[in-house]
PDB file of C-alpha atoms in Angstrom:
ATOM      1  CA  UNK A 161       3.334  13.642  31.150  1.00 51.00           C
ATOM      2  CA  UNK A 162       1.690  11.075  33.481  1.00 54.00           C
ATOM      3  CA  UNK A 163       3.330   9.216  36.237  1.00 57.00           C
ATOM      4  CA  UNK A 164       2.666   5.946  34.414  1.00 56.00           C
ATOM      5  CA  UNK A 165       4.580   7.258  31.112  1.00 53.00           C
ATOM      6  CA  UNK A 166       7.429   8.481  33.273  1.00 54.00           C
ATOM      7  CA  UNK A 167       7.752   4.985  34.714  1.00 55.00           C
ATOM      8  CA  UNK A 168       7.795   3.318  31.315  1.00 54.00           C
ATOM      9  CA  UNK A 169      10.424   5.489  29.986  1.00 56.00           C
ATOM     10  CA  UNK A 170      12.563   5.320  33.210  1.00 58.00           C
ATOM     11  CA  UNK A 171      12.261   1.480  33.009  1.00 56.00           C
ATOM     12  CA  UNK A 172      13.483   1.430  29.362  1.00 55.00           C
ATOM     13  CA  UNK A 173      16.445   3.578  29.851  1.00 55.00           C
ATOM     14  CA  UNK A 174      17.225   1.746  33.346  1.00 55.00           C
ATOM     15  CA  UNK A 175      17.349  -1.584  31.907  1.00 53.00           C
ATOM     16  CA  UNK A 176      19.611  -0.651  29.193  1.00 54.00           C
ATOM     17  CA  UNK A 177      21.847   0.954  31.744  1.00 52.00           C
ATOM     18  CA  UNK A 178      21.673  -1.803  33.877  1.00 53.00           C
ATOM     19  CA  UNK A 179      23.315  -4.362  30.863  1.00 52.00           C
ATOM     20  CA  UNK A 180      26.561  -5.604  31.922  1.00 54.00           C
ATOM     21  CA  UNK A 181      29.568  -3.231  31.031  1.00 48.00           C
ATOM     22  CA  UNK A 182      31.929  -5.675  29.644  1.00 47.00           C
ATOM     23  CA  UNK A 183      29.577  -6.819  26.971  1.00 52.00           C
ATOM     24  CA  UNK A 184      29.670  -3.321  25.421  1.00 49.00           C
ATOM     25  CA  UNK A 185      33.166  -2.628  26.317  1.00 53.00           C
ATOM     26  CA  UNK A 186      34.240  -1.053  22.966  1.00 77.00           C
ATOM     27  CA  UNK A 187      32.477   2.531  23.052  1.00 89.00           C
ATOM     28  CA  UNK A 188      29.454   4.489  24.295  1.00 92.00           C
ATOM     29  CA  UNK A 189      28.537   8.078  23.854  1.00 94.00           C
ATOM     30  CA  UNK A 190      25.920  10.628  23.583  1.00 96.00           C
ATOM     31  CA  UNK A 191      24.023  12.111  20.573  1.00 97.00           C
ATOM     32  CA  UNK A 192      21.449  14.593  19.512  1.00 97.00           C
ATOM     33  CA  UNK A 193      19.929  16.075  16.533  1.00 98.00           C
ATOM     34  CA  UNK A 194      16.535  16.530  14.568  1.00 98.00           C
ATOM     35  CA  UNK A 195      13.861  14.376  13.180  1.00 98.00           C
ATOM     36  CA  UNK A 196      12.109  15.195   9.946  1.00 97.00           C
ATOM     37  CA  UNK A 197       8.937  13.222  10.502  1.00 97.00           C
ATOM     38  CA  UNK A 198       5.518  12.227   9.025  1.00 94.00           C
ATOM     39  CA  UNK A 199       3.083   9.630   8.225  1.00 93.00           C
ATOM     40  CA  UNK A 200       2.042   7.329   5.414  1.00 87.00           C
ATOM     41  CA  UNK A 201      -1.278   6.330   4.845  1.00 71.00           C
ATOM     42  CA  UNK A 202      -2.831   3.413   2.954  1.00 59.00           C
ATOM     43  CA  UNK A 203      -5.984   5.324   2.360  1.00 59.00           C
ATOM     44  CA  UNK A 204      -5.355   9.017   2.550  1.00 58.00           C
ATOM     45  CA  UNK A 205      -8.514  10.698   3.644  1.00 60.00           C
ATOM     46  CA  UNK A 206      -9.884  13.343   1.333  1.00 61.00           C
ATOM     47  CA  UNK A 207      -9.199  16.908   2.223  1.00 60.00           C
ATOM     48  CA  UNK A 208      -6.346  16.180   4.234  1.00 72.00           C
ATOM     49  CA  UNK A 209      -2.628  16.960   3.245  1.00 76.00           C
ATOM     50  CA  UNK A 210       0.087  15.867   5.375  1.00 83.00           C
ATOM     51  CA  UNK A 211       3.610  17.243   5.519  1.00 85.00           C
ATOM     52  CA  UNK A 212       6.934  16.730   7.703  1.00 92.00           C
ATOM     53  CA  UNK A 213       7.408  18.229  11.119  1.00 94.00           C
ATOM     54  CA  UNK A 214      10.593  18.888  12.742  1.00 96.00           C
ATOM     55  CA  UNK A 215      11.251  17.212  16.259  1.00 96.00           C
ATOM     56  CA  UNK A 216      13.969  16.435  18.789  1.00 97.00           C
ATOM     57  CA  UNK A 217      15.866  13.405  18.803  1.00 97.00           C
ATOM     58  CA  UNK A 218      18.545  12.564  21.621  1.00 96.00           C
ATOM     59  CA  UNK A 219      19.978   9.885  23.573  1.00 96.00           C
ATOM     60  CA  UNK A 220      22.910   7.578  23.971  1.00 95.00           C
ATOM     61  CA  UNK A 221      24.561   4.403  22.549  1.00 94.00           C
ATOM     62  CA  UNK A 222      26.511   1.326  23.436  1.00 93.00           C
ATOM     63  CA  UNK A 223      28.553  -0.737  21.047  1.00 94.00           C
ATOM     64  CA  UNK A 224      30.107  -4.177  21.306  1.00 91.00           C
ATOM     65  CA  UNK A 225      33.610  -5.057  20.239  1.00 88.00           C
ATOM     66  CA  UNK A 226      34.240  -5.371  16.463  1.00 84.00           C
ATOM     67  CA  UNK A 227      34.453  -8.822  14.869  1.00 85.00           C
ATOM     68  CA  UNK A 228      35.864  -8.460  11.398  1.00 87.00           C
ATOM     69  CA  UNK A 229      34.589  -4.880  11.458  1.00 90.00           C
ATOM     70  CA  UNK A 230      31.158  -6.023  12.228  1.00 94.00           C
ATOM     71  CA  UNK A 231      29.571  -4.797  15.726  1.00 94.00           C
ATOM     72  CA  UNK A 232      26.228  -4.658  17.459  1.00 94.00           C
ATOM     73  CA  UNK A 233      24.917  -1.006  18.626  1.00 95.00           C
ATOM     74  CA  UNK A 234      21.960  -0.482  21.213  1.00 95.00           C
ATOM     75  CA  UNK A 235      20.642   2.973  21.669  1.00 96.00           C
ATOM     76  CA  UNK A 236      18.210   4.686  23.808  1.00 95.00           C
ATOM     77  CA  UNK A 237      16.699   7.960  22.439  1.00 97.00           C
ATOM     78  CA  UNK A 238      13.898  10.546  23.115  1.00 97.00           C
ATOM     79  CA  UNK A 239      12.399  10.756  19.748  1.00 97.00           C
ATOM     80  CA  UNK A 240       9.752  13.273  18.629  1.00 97.00           C
ATOM     81  CA  UNK A 241       7.587  12.099  15.612  1.00 97.00           C
ATOM     82  CA  UNK A 242       4.189  13.065  13.995  1.00 94.00           C
ATOM     83  CA  UNK A 243       2.974  15.089  11.274  1.00 92.00           C
ATOM     84  CA  UNK A 244       1.923  18.624  10.124  1.00 90.00           C
ATOM     85  CA  UNK A 245      -1.603  18.547   8.562  1.00 83.00           C
ATOM     86  CA  UNK A 246      -3.658  20.825   6.511  1.00 81.00           C
ATOM     87  CA  UNK A 247      -7.485  19.984   6.651  1.00 73.00           C
ATOM     88  CA  UNK A 248      -9.518  21.663   3.871  1.00 72.00           C
ATOM     89  CA  UNK A 249     -13.017  20.873   4.884  1.00 61.00           C
ATOM     90  CA  UNK A 250     -15.424  23.898   5.442  1.00 59.00           C
ATOM     91  CA  UNK A 251     -12.361  26.079   6.676  1.00 63.00           C
ATOM     92  CA  UNK A 252      -8.765  25.424   6.140  1.00 69.00           C
ATOM     93  CA  UNK A 253      -7.280  24.313   9.346  1.00 75.00           C
ATOM     94  CA  UNK A 254      -3.514  23.871  10.075  1.00 82.00           C
ATOM     95  CA  UNK A 255      -2.699  21.278  12.612  1.00 84.00           C
ATOM     96  CA  UNK A 256       0.015  19.332  14.230  1.00 90.00           C
ATOM     97  CA  UNK A 257       0.333  16.112  15.897  1.00 93.00           C
ATOM     98  CA  UNK A 258       3.192  15.528  18.215  1.00 95.00           C
ATOM     99  CA  UNK A 259       4.349  12.097  19.169  1.00 97.00           C
ATOM    100  CA  UNK A 260       6.822  11.511  21.633  1.00 97.00           C
ATOM    101  CA  UNK A 261       8.548   8.318  22.100  1.00 98.00           C
ATOM    102  CA  UNK A 262      11.365   6.404  23.974  1.00 96.00           C
ATOM    103  CA  UNK A 263      13.013   4.403  21.252  1.00 97.00           C
ATOM    104  CA  UNK A 264      15.518   1.564  21.367  1.00 96.00           C
ATOM    105  CA  UNK A 265      17.115   1.120  18.308  1.00 97.00           C
ATOM    106  CA  UNK A 266      18.938  -2.521  17.960  1.00 96.00           C
ATOM    107  CA  UNK A 267      21.476  -2.074  15.104  1.00 97.00           C
ATOM    108  CA  UNK A 268      24.017  -4.113  13.266  1.00 96.00           C
ATOM    109  CA  UNK A 269      27.012  -1.851  12.149  1.00 97.00           C
ATOM    110  CA  UNK A 270      29.811  -2.453   9.518  1.00 96.00           C
ATOM    111  CA  UNK A 271      32.942  -0.150   9.520  1.00 95.00           C
ATOM    112  CA  UNK A 272      34.780   0.408   6.402  1.00 93.00           C
ATOM    113  CA  UNK A 273      38.197   1.382   8.042  1.00 87.00           C
ATOM    114  CA  UNK A 274      40.132  -0.166  10.896  1.00 84.00           C
ATOM    115  CA  UNK A 275      39.769   1.132  14.529  1.00 77.00           C
ATOM    116  CA  UNK A 276      42.078   4.214  15.054  1.00 75.00           C
ATOM    117  CA  UNK A 277      41.593   5.720  11.431  1.00 82.00           C
ATOM    118  CA  UNK A 278      41.311   9.504  11.046  1.00 82.00           C
ATOM    119  CA  UNK A 279      38.027   9.030   9.551  1.00 87.00           C
ATOM    120  CA  UNK A 280      35.564   5.964   9.719  1.00 92.00           C
ATOM    121  CA  UNK A 281      32.614   5.468   7.409  1.00 96.00           C
ATOM    122  CA  UNK A 282      29.892   2.862   8.598  1.00 97.00           C
ATOM    123  CA  UNK A 283      26.517   1.469   7.703  1.00 98.00           C
ATOM    124  CA  UNK A 284      23.979   0.105  10.093  1.00 98.00           C
ATOM    125  CA  UNK A 285      20.419  -1.237  10.205  1.00 98.00           C
ATOM    126  CA  UNK A 286      18.071  -3.177  12.204  1.00 97.00           C
ATOM    127  CA  UNK A 287      14.756  -2.287  14.179  1.00 97.00           C
ATOM    128  CA  UNK A 288      13.737   0.119  16.706  1.00 97.00           C
ATOM    129  CA  UNK A 289      11.030  -0.652  19.332  1.00 97.00           C
ATOM    130  CA  UNK A 290       9.375   2.669  20.514  1.00 97.00           C
ATOM    131  CA  UNK A 291       7.248   3.317  23.550  1.00 96.00           C
ATOM    132  CA  UNK A 292       4.748   6.348  23.241  1.00 97.00           C
ATOM    133  CA  UNK A 293       5.176   8.535  26.227  1.00 96.00           C
ATOM    134  CA  UNK A 294       2.743  11.504  24.941  1.00 95.00           C
ATOM    135  CA  UNK A 295       0.649  12.563  22.142  1.00 95.00           C
ATOM    136  CA  UNK A 296      -0.780  16.096  21.731  1.00 94.00           C
ATOM    137  CA  UNK A 297      -2.269  17.789  18.906  1.00 91.00           C
ATOM    138  CA  UNK A 298      -2.714  21.513  18.249  1.00 88.00           C
ATOM    139  CA  UNK A 299      -4.625  23.490  15.651  1.00 80.00           C
ATOM    140  CA  UNK A 300      -5.369  26.693  14.448  1.00 74.00           C
ATOM    141  CA  UNK A 301      -8.057  28.016  11.625  1.00 64.00           C
ATOM    142  CA  UNK A 302      -6.429  31.385  11.668  1.00 62.00           C
ATOM    143  CA  UNK A 303      -8.566  33.077  14.182  1.00 68.00           C
ATOM    144  CA  UNK A 304      -8.548  30.288  17.167  1.00 71.00           C
ATOM    145  CA  UNK A 305      -6.082  28.115  18.370  1.00 76.00           C
ATOM    146  CA  UNK A 306      -6.330  24.899  20.500  1.00 80.00           C
ATOM    147  CA  UNK A 307      -4.411  22.104  21.863  1.00 85.00           C
ATOM    148  CA  UNK A 308      -5.470  18.463  23.376  1.00 90.00           C
ATOM    149  CA  UNK A 309      -4.156  15.368  24.531  1.00 93.00           C
ATOM    150  CA  UNK A 310      -4.743  12.787  21.710  1.00 92.00           C
ATOM    151  CA  UNK A 311      -3.284   9.657  23.445  1.00 91.00           C
ATOM    152  CA  UNK A 312      -6.508   7.514  23.046  1.00 90.00           C
ATOM    153  CA  UNK A 313      -6.222   7.853  19.281  1.00 90.00           C
ATOM    154  CA  UNK A 314      -2.466   6.455  19.048  1.00 93.00           C
ATOM    155  CA  UNK A 315      -1.008   2.921  19.960  1.00 95.00           C
ATOM    156  CA  UNK A 316       1.347   2.892  22.777  1.00 95.00           C
ATOM    157  CA  UNK A 317       4.039   0.830  20.913  1.00 96.00           C
ATOM    158  CA  UNK A 318       5.419   1.263  17.623  1.00 97.00           C
ATOM    159  CA  UNK A 319       8.188  -0.709  15.667  1.00 97.00           C
ATOM    160  CA  UNK A 320      10.274   0.499  12.868  1.00 97.00           C
ATOM    161  CA  UNK A 321      12.904  -0.478  10.636  1.00 98.00           C
ATOM    162  CA  UNK A 322      16.329   1.597  10.386  1.00 98.00           C
ATOM    163  CA  UNK A 323      18.894   1.863   7.980  1.00 98.00           C
ATOM    164  CA  UNK A 324      21.329   4.527   7.911  1.00 98.00           C
ATOM    165  CA  UNK A 325      25.116   5.862   7.695  1.00 98.00           C
ATOM    166  CA  UNK A 326      27.803   7.483   9.868  1.00 97.00           C
ATOM    167  CA  UNK A 327      31.164   9.025   9.945  1.00 96.00           C
ATOM    168  CA  UNK A 328      33.555   9.269  12.882  1.00 94.00           C
ATOM    169  CA  UNK A 329      36.209  11.570  13.264  1.00 92.00           C
ATOM    170  CA  UNK A 330      38.130  10.833  16.548  1.00 90.00           C
ATOM    171  CA  UNK A 331      35.440  10.966  19.292  1.00 93.00           C
ATOM    172  CA  UNK A 332      32.939  13.177  17.189  1.00 96.00           C
ATOM    173  CA  UNK A 333      30.358  10.936  15.114  1.00 96.00           C
ATOM    174  CA  UNK A 334      27.601  12.126  12.722  1.00 97.00           C
ATOM    175  CA  UNK A 335      24.864   9.802  11.440  1.00 97.00           C
ATOM    176  CA  UNK A 336      21.836   9.914   9.273  1.00 98.00           C
ATOM    177  CA  UNK A 337      19.093   7.356   9.180  1.00 98.00           C
ATOM    178  CA  UNK A 338      15.770   6.695   7.937  1.00 98.00           C
ATOM    179  CA  UNK A 339      13.228   4.956  10.193  1.00 98.00           C
ATOM    180  CA  UNK A 340      10.065   3.272   8.379  1.00 97.00           C
ATOM    181  CA  UNK A 341       7.368   2.380  10.605  1.00 96.00           C
ATOM    182  CA  UNK A 342       6.168  -1.429  10.369  1.00 96.00           C
ATOM    183  CA  UNK A 343       2.604  -1.069  12.069  1.00 94.00           C
ATOM    184  CA  UNK A 344      -0.048   1.220  12.032  1.00 93.00           C
ATOM    185  CA  UNK A 345      -0.225   3.645  15.025  1.00 94.00           C
ATOM    186  CA  UNK A 346      -3.864   4.752  14.725  1.00 90.00           C
ATOM    187  CA  UNK A 347      -6.135   3.267  17.091  1.00 86.00           C
ATOM    188  CA  UNK A 348      -9.947   2.845  17.095  1.00 68.00           C
ATOM    189  CA  UNK A 349     -11.706   3.708  20.193  1.00 62.00           C
ATOM    190  CA  UNK A 350     -14.382   1.244  19.469  1.00 45.00           C
ATOM    191  CA  UNK A 351     -13.908  -2.355  17.871  1.00 47.00           C
ATOM    192  CA  UNK A 352     -16.607  -1.382  15.146  1.00 52.00           C
ATOM    193  CA  UNK A 353     -14.796   1.798  14.074  1.00 55.00           C
ATOM    194  CA  UNK A 354     -12.556   1.566  10.922  1.00 64.00           C
ATOM    195  CA  UNK A 355      -9.433   3.597  11.115  1.00 69.00           C
ATOM    196  CA  UNK A 356      -6.742   4.261   8.346  1.00 77.00           C
ATOM    197  CA  UNK A 357      -3.462   2.500   8.187  1.00 85.00           C
ATOM    198  CA  UNK A 358      -1.127   5.339   9.484  1.00 90.00           C
ATOM    199  CA  UNK A 359       2.630   4.546   9.986  1.00 94.00           C
ATOM    200  CA  UNK A 360       5.601   6.740  11.182  1.00 96.00           C
ATOM    201  CA  UNK A 361       8.302   7.826   8.939  1.00 97.00           C
ATOM    202  CA  UNK A 362      11.325   9.739  10.187  1.00 97.00           C
ATOM    203  CA  UNK A 363      14.540  10.816   8.493  1.00 98.00           C
ATOM    204  CA  UNK A 364      16.926  11.757  11.230  1.00 98.00           C
ATOM    205  CA  UNK A 365      20.439  13.475  11.397  1.00 98.00           C
ATOM    206  CA  UNK A 366      22.468  13.326  14.645  1.00 98.00           C
ATOM    207  CA  UNK A 367      25.650  14.641  15.906  1.00 98.00           C
ATOM    208  CA  UNK A 368      27.430  12.793  18.853  1.00 97.00           C
ATOM    209  CA  UNK A 369      30.400  12.535  21.061  1.00 97.00           C
ATOM    210  CA  UNK A 370      32.140   9.219  22.088  1.00 94.00           C
ATOM    211  CA  UNK A 371      32.616   9.081  25.867  1.00 91.00           C
ATOM    212  CA  UNK A 372      34.734   5.926  26.193  1.00 88.00           C
TER     213      UNK A 372
END
């Protein structure tokens, strides 16, 4: 990972950590889980079959005090996305593109039980700006394997719409969410090159622990 990417990731996390703690006085914690990620294409390329790839998602959250069971939650997540591909041209090639992001979901949350209940169900939704920190592609034709940096092919910024639900049991929390990319992440190396519209899609399940 380059120094510039480390600086970007560090700046995002540090900016969240520097927010005034009283504003987020209700709770905060850590979580981790898995992404089932893929892409959607407006004009799928012939001979290319997309499928989901599994990646890590982990980070933390801070939540404001509730007002009529409505609160605001901000998260800082390391999130692996991308897709698995099967390319059937002259030979069949299995490939995988792994995109790593620092994602900052900004979420509104609605709880359906009062604070202190044994089990609390909640819904949440919002947007998730994401800053790419690396992009690598690997492939195999059954005989040879290769891997390469493909950062020049993908935008460094993404934006997704998030919707999900969760359960709290004491300090433990589990949530499931769907993140729908709102902008194409494919980037042309030259202005006169037409590229397909490719958007991130991810279904995520995370388990966490409330620290305060």
